[in-house]
Short mmCIF file of C-alpha atoms and ligand atoms in Angstrom, two decimals:
data_model
loop_
_atom_site.label_atom_id
_atom_site.label_comp_id
_atom_site.label_asym_id
_atom_site.label_seq_id
_atom_site.Cartn_x
_atom_site.Cartn_y
_atom_site.Cartn_z
CA MET A 164 0.09 -0.10 0.01
CA ILE A 165 1.06 3.34 -0.79
CA LYS A 166 2.46 5.51 2.23
CA LYS A 167 0.46 8.09 3.59
CA VAL A 168 2.06 11.34 4.81
CA LEU A 169 0.54 14.43 6.33
CA THR A 170 1.57 18.12 6.37
CA VAL A 171 -0.15 20.33 9.07
CA ALA A 172 1.23 23.78 7.76
CA GLY A 173 0.48 27.05 6.01
CA SER A 174 0.19 27.87 2.41
CA ASP A 175 2.77 29.90 0.73
CA SER A 176 0.92 31.52 -2.02
CA SER A 177 4.27 31.84 -3.87
CA GLY A 178 4.56 28.27 -4.27
CA GLY A 179 7.89 27.49 -2.80
CA ALA A 180 7.42 26.85 0.99
CA GLY A 181 4.66 25.72 3.17
CA ILE A 182 2.11 23.25 2.23
CA GLN A 183 3.10 23.59 -1.47
CA ALA A 184 6.67 22.50 -0.65
CA ASP A 185 5.33 19.55 1.40
CA LEU A 186 3.04 18.15 -1.18
CA LYS A 187 5.52 18.36 -3.85
CA THR A 188 8.03 16.71 -1.92
CA PHE A 189 5.77 13.87 -0.91
CA GLN A 190 4.98 13.35 -4.62
CA GLU A 191 8.73 13.26 -5.35
CA TYR A 192 9.02 10.51 -2.82
CA GLY A 193 6.32 8.24 -4.05
CA THR A 194 4.18 8.84 -0.97
CA PHE A 195 0.52 10.13 -0.91
CA GLY A 196 0.36 13.66 0.25
CA PHE A 197 -2.37 15.07 2.81
CA SER A 198 -2.59 18.55 3.88
CA ALA A 199 -4.61 20.36 6.78
CA LEU A 200 -4.27 24.13 6.10
CA THR A 201 -3.22 26.39 9.22
CA SER A 202 -2.87 29.93 7.59
CA ILE A 203 -2.41 31.57 4.32
CA VAL A 204 0.66 33.56 3.54
CA THR A 205 0.46 36.20 0.97
CA MET A 206 3.02 38.86 -0.32
CA ASP A 207 2.34 42.13 -1.60
CA PRO A 208 4.61 43.09 -4.64
CA ASP A 209 3.55 46.51 -4.45
CA GLU A 210 4.45 46.92 -0.78
CA GLY A 211 8.03 45.73 -1.02
CA TRP A 212 6.88 42.05 -1.03
CA SER A 213 5.68 42.33 2.68
CA HIS A 214 4.06 39.18 4.13
CA THR A 215 0.60 38.66 5.54
CA VAL A 216 -0.23 35.70 7.61
CA THR A 217 -3.91 34.78 7.74
CA PRO A 218 -4.90 31.98 10.09
CA ILE A 219 -7.58 29.65 9.47
CA ASP A 220 -10.37 29.34 11.73
CA PRO A 221 -9.41 26.50 14.17
CA GLU A 222 -12.79 24.90 13.77
CA LEU A 223 -11.94 24.26 10.13
CA VAL A 224 -8.44 22.89 11.08
CA ASP A 225 -10.38 20.50 12.94
CA LYS A 226 -12.68 19.47 10.09
CA GLN A 227 -9.68 18.93 7.75
CA LEU A 228 -7.94 16.68 10.19
CA LYS A 229 -11.20 14.89 10.79
CA THR A 230 -11.30 14.15 6.92
CA ILE A 231 -7.82 13.38 6.95
CA PHE A 232 -7.74 10.73 9.61
CA ALA A 233 -11.10 9.07 8.28
CA GLY A 234 -8.77 6.31 6.90
CA GLY A 235 -7.06 5.58 10.16
CA ALA A 236 -3.63 6.67 11.15
CA LEU A 237 -1.09 7.89 8.54
CA ASP A 238 2.45 6.54 7.98
CA SER A 239 4.01 9.97 9.13
CA MET A 240 3.69 13.73 9.38
CA LYS A 241 5.01 16.91 9.82
CA THR A 242 4.06 20.39 10.95
CA GLY A 243 5.09 23.85 9.73
CA MET A 244 3.53 26.99 10.17
CA LEU A 245 0.62 26.53 12.83
CA GLY A 246 -1.59 29.61 12.73
CA THR A 247 -3.30 29.62 16.29
CA VAL A 248 -2.73 27.89 19.63
CA GLU A 249 -6.13 26.19 19.17
CA ALA A 250 -4.69 24.59 15.87
CA ILE A 251 -1.71 23.30 17.79
CA GLU A 252 -4.07 21.96 20.39
CA ILE A 253 -6.42 20.19 17.62
CA THR A 254 -3.22 18.84 16.14
CA ARG A 255 -2.05 17.38 19.18
CA LYS A 256 -5.45 15.72 19.65
CA TYR A 257 -5.25 13.93 16.54
CA ILE A 258 -1.67 12.71 17.20
CA ASP A 259 -2.85 11.37 20.26
CA GLN A 260 -5.99 9.87 19.14
CA PHE A 261 -4.37 8.01 16.28
CA HIS A 262 -1.20 7.00 18.16
CA MET A 263 0.93 8.86 15.28
CA ASN A 264 4.38 7.78 15.04
CA ASN A 265 6.95 9.18 12.64
CA VAL A 266 6.04 13.00 13.65
CA VAL A 267 8.49 15.65 12.27
CA ILE A 268 7.97 19.13 13.84
CA ASP A 269 9.74 21.98 11.90
CA PRO A 270 9.42 24.70 14.34
CA VAL A 271 8.82 27.70 12.01
CA MET A 272 9.04 30.81 13.63
CA ALA A 273 9.49 33.34 10.71
CA CYS A 274 9.25 33.50 6.94
CA LYS A 275 12.72 34.19 5.35
CA GLY A 276 12.72 37.86 4.31
CA THR A 277 10.98 38.93 7.56
CA SER A 278 12.66 39.25 10.47
CA GLU A 279 9.28 39.45 12.30
CA LEU A 280 8.50 36.39 14.59
CA LEU A 281 5.33 34.56 14.53
CA GLN A 282 3.13 34.83 17.32
CA PRO A 283 5.11 33.94 20.32
CA GLU A 284 2.21 32.20 21.82
CA ASN A 285 2.01 29.70 19.02
CA VAL A 286 5.99 29.07 19.70
CA ALA A 287 5.25 28.29 23.34
CA ALA A 288 2.17 26.04 22.63
CA MET A 289 4.20 24.21 19.91
CA THR A 290 7.15 23.77 22.37
CA ARG A 291 4.74 22.42 25.06
CA LEU A 292 2.13 20.41 23.08
CA LEU A 293 4.13 19.32 19.99
CA LEU A 294 7.72 18.85 20.56
CA PRO A 295 7.01 16.00 23.41
CA THR A 296 5.17 13.93 20.20
CA ALA A 297 8.23 14.55 17.99
CA THR A 298 10.26 11.77 16.43
CA ILE A 299 12.60 14.67 15.06
CA THR A 300 12.47 18.50 15.17
CA THR A 301 14.40 20.47 12.59
CA PRO A 302 15.14 23.86 13.86
CA ASN A 303 17.56 26.32 11.82
CA LEU A 304 20.14 28.36 13.84
CA VAL A 305 17.78 31.19 14.62
CA GLU A 306 14.95 28.75 15.87
CA ALA A 307 17.68 26.37 17.65
CA GLY A 308 18.77 29.57 19.52
CA ILE A 309 15.31 30.50 20.87
CA LEU A 310 14.18 26.80 21.73
CA SER A 311 17.63 26.22 23.62
CA GLU A 312 17.20 29.78 25.04
CA MET A 313 20.75 30.21 24.21
CA GLY A 314 20.34 33.15 21.71
CA ASP A 315 22.51 33.48 18.94
CA LEU A 316 24.53 30.34 17.94
CA THR A 317 27.69 30.90 16.07
CA SER A 318 29.78 27.84 16.35
CA VAL A 319 29.37 23.79 16.06
CA GLU A 320 30.19 23.44 19.63
CA GLN A 321 27.06 25.87 20.63
CA MET A 322 24.90 23.99 18.12
CA LYS A 323 25.74 20.76 20.16
CA GLU A 324 24.73 22.45 23.60
CA ALA A 325 21.49 23.51 21.86
CA ALA A 326 20.71 20.17 20.43
CA LYS A 327 20.92 18.62 23.92
CA LYS A 328 18.64 21.29 25.35
CA ILE A 329 16.05 21.07 22.64
CA ARG A 330 16.10 17.08 22.98
CA LEU A 331 15.08 17.73 26.73
CA LEU A 332 11.85 19.34 25.21
CA GLY A 333 10.76 15.85 23.96
CA PRO A 334 11.97 15.10 20.65
CA ASP A 335 13.70 11.68 20.15
CA TYR A 336 16.24 13.29 17.49
CA VAL A 337 17.23 16.96 16.78
CA VAL A 338 18.67 18.19 13.46
CA ILE A 339 19.97 21.80 13.49
CA LYS A 340 20.32 23.28 10.26
CA GLY A 341 23.73 25.55 10.04
CA GLY A 342 22.55 27.09 6.76
CA HIS A 343 24.12 30.23 5.49
CA ARG A 344 24.43 31.85 8.75
CA LEU A 345 26.83 29.42 10.34
CA GLN A 346 30.47 30.84 9.14
CA THR A 347 31.76 27.43 8.11
CA GLU A 348 33.16 26.29 4.63
CA LYS A 349 30.45 23.52 4.15
CA ALA A 350 26.78 23.67 4.50
CA THR A 351 26.82 21.98 7.99
CA ASP A 352 23.86 20.48 9.85
CA LEU A 353 24.29 18.87 13.24
CA PHE A 354 22.38 15.53 13.86
CA TYR A 355 21.70 14.42 17.53
CA ASP A 356 20.13 11.01 18.54
CA GLY A 357 20.52 11.72 22.22
CA GLU A 358 23.83 9.79 22.46
CA ASN A 359 25.96 10.98 19.49
CA PHE A 360 26.54 13.85 17.49
CA THR A 361 26.99 13.54 13.57
CA LEU A 362 27.98 16.45 11.35
CA LEU A 363 26.35 16.24 7.98
CA GLU A 364 28.25 18.48 5.61
CA ASN A 365 27.76 19.41 2.06
CA GLU A 366 29.21 21.77 -0.31
CA LYS A 367 27.94 25.35 0.14
CA ILE A 368 25.83 26.58 -2.87
CA SER A 369 26.17 30.06 -3.62
CA THR A 370 22.56 31.05 -4.54
CA ASP A 371 19.83 33.37 -3.57
CA PHE A 372 17.04 30.76 -5.05
CA ASN A 373 16.41 28.68 -1.88
CA HIS A 374 13.25 29.77 -0.63
CA GLY A 375 11.33 26.49 0.59
CA ALA A 376 14.49 24.89 1.61
CA GLY A 377 13.60 24.54 5.21
CA CYS A 378 9.99 23.21 4.54
CA THR A 379 11.19 20.94 1.95
CA PHE A 380 13.69 19.17 4.29
CA ALA A 381 11.47 18.55 7.02
CA ALA A 382 8.80 17.27 4.35
CA ALA A 383 11.34 14.91 3.30
CA ILE A 384 12.42 13.50 6.47
CA ALA A 385 8.47 12.66 7.10
CA ALA A 386 8.43 10.94 3.61
CA GLY A 387 11.49 9.21 4.30
CA LEU A 388 10.15 7.92 7.81
CA ALA A 389 6.84 7.04 6.06
CA LYS A 390 8.95 4.68 4.00
CA GLY A 391 10.65 2.99 6.52
CA PHE A 392 13.87 4.60 6.37
CA SER A 393 15.80 4.87 9.91
CA VAL A 394 15.79 8.69 10.96
CA GLU A 395 19.49 9.00 10.12
CA LYS A 396 18.81 7.76 6.54
CA ALA A 397 15.77 9.85 6.02
CA VAL A 398 17.65 13.00 7.36
CA ARG A 399 20.70 12.14 5.10
CA THR A 400 18.17 11.55 2.07
CA ALA A 401 16.27 14.88 2.88
CA LYS A 402 19.51 16.77 2.80
CA ALA A 403 20.55 15.36 -0.79
CA PHE A 404 17.01 16.06 -1.78
CA VAL A 405 17.30 19.42 -0.64
CA ALA A 406 20.60 20.06 -2.04
CA ALA A 407 19.53 19.03 -5.49
CA GLY A 408 16.45 21.58 -5.26
CA ILE A 409 18.86 24.48 -4.15
CA LYS A 410 21.38 23.69 -6.91
CA ASN A 411 18.50 23.93 -9.40
CA GLY A 412 16.67 26.85 -7.71
CA GLN A 413 14.28 28.80 -9.87
CA ARG A 414 13.72 32.46 -10.15
CA ILE A 415 10.05 32.70 -9.59
CA ASN A 416 9.50 36.54 -9.36
CA PRO A 417 11.67 39.82 -8.98
CA PHE A 418 11.53 39.00 -5.24
CA LEU A 419 12.16 35.30 -4.88
CA GLY A 420 13.76 32.27 -6.11
CA HIS A 421 12.60 28.94 -4.95
CA VAL A 422 14.12 25.33 -4.73
CA TRP A 423 13.00 23.21 -7.42
CA HIS A 424 11.64 20.25 -5.43
CA GLY A 425 11.46 18.16 -8.66
CA ALA A 426 15.32 18.41 -9.25
CA TYR A 427 16.33 15.20 -7.26
CA ASN A 428 14.33 13.10 -9.82
CA GLN A 429 14.66 15.33 -12.72
CA ALA A 430 11.03 15.69 -12.76
CA GLU A 431 11.18 18.46 -15.57
CA LYS A 432 11.79 15.56 -17.94
CA ARG A 433 8.75 13.49 -16.96
CA MET A 434 6.11 14.61 -19.56
CA THR A 435 8.24 15.24 -22.40
CA ASP A 436 7.61 11.86 -24.29
CA ILE A 437 3.89 12.21 -24.43
CA GLU A 438 2.76 12.38 -27.95
CA GLY A 439 1.89 15.83 -29.17
CA VAL A 440 3.72 17.46 -26.17
O1 PXL B 1619 9.82 29.05 4.97
C1 PXL B 1619 8.99 29.24 6.16
C2 PXL B 1619 7.46 29.37 5.92
C3 PXL B 1619 6.70 28.31 6.24
N1 PXL B 1619 5.45 28.22 5.98
C4 PXL B 1619 4.87 29.17 5.11
C5 PXL B 1619 5.54 29.87 4.43
C6 PXL B 1619 6.98 30.27 5.08
C7 PXL B 1619 7.78 31.40 4.29
O2 PXL B 1619 7.31 32.08 3.42
O3 PXL B 1619 5.16 30.81 3.63
C8 PXL B 1619 3.50 28.82 4.69
#
């Protein structure tokens, strides 16, 4: 049977991050994607590409999840942007009710391009209600600094310390994405299983077309877990999947370039053999 994967996240109307990234990624992994929408993010090209986040009525989040879980538990799930505290409570209710395993919590706190933090009460509720259910959480450097209450993280040693503190919040595994903010030669992520630290290193790709990389990474981990990969294999495969997406990033509009979620599988070639196309 095809593996079922759920994302509980926001819509990125620009197409690269959020639920759009997640569903595209699930498809690339050959899994069957479901989505429960928690918020809609829009950007205004006439106002310097400023972002607006509009939360979805929590009752509607509940209705979506009820629909999605009508066939019983899914093989894995991820959460991204969560909209409201109520939506977080509702998500936790379904995780408990269906004894969900393979839960990936991407602790999204802000969109790239905006320094404004999403509602702090959502971060608190996510920490209290979702991190204890997590198989793995995937903070970037800034999010890891906030979750660990260590502030700015600038070295691998500090990332290790933060990973230990974050694991105490409940997840079995922690992977901290060093990203462009970490002043290392390679693109360095830190993977922690509660015992050992593993540095995952890739060549740094010099590009601005990487919008959606974080969401895609967490979605890829969720899809890998659904397919029965070990957590470390799911993370390593996700890193390769995202690296291909960044390498083949696409300029989408004057403000933004997105990872190409189909790059790992060269999806752009898929339909070219069809007669008449
Ligand atoms: O990349 C963080 C993110 C997550 N979720 C949604 C977003 C963004 C950034 O734009 O729009 C829906």
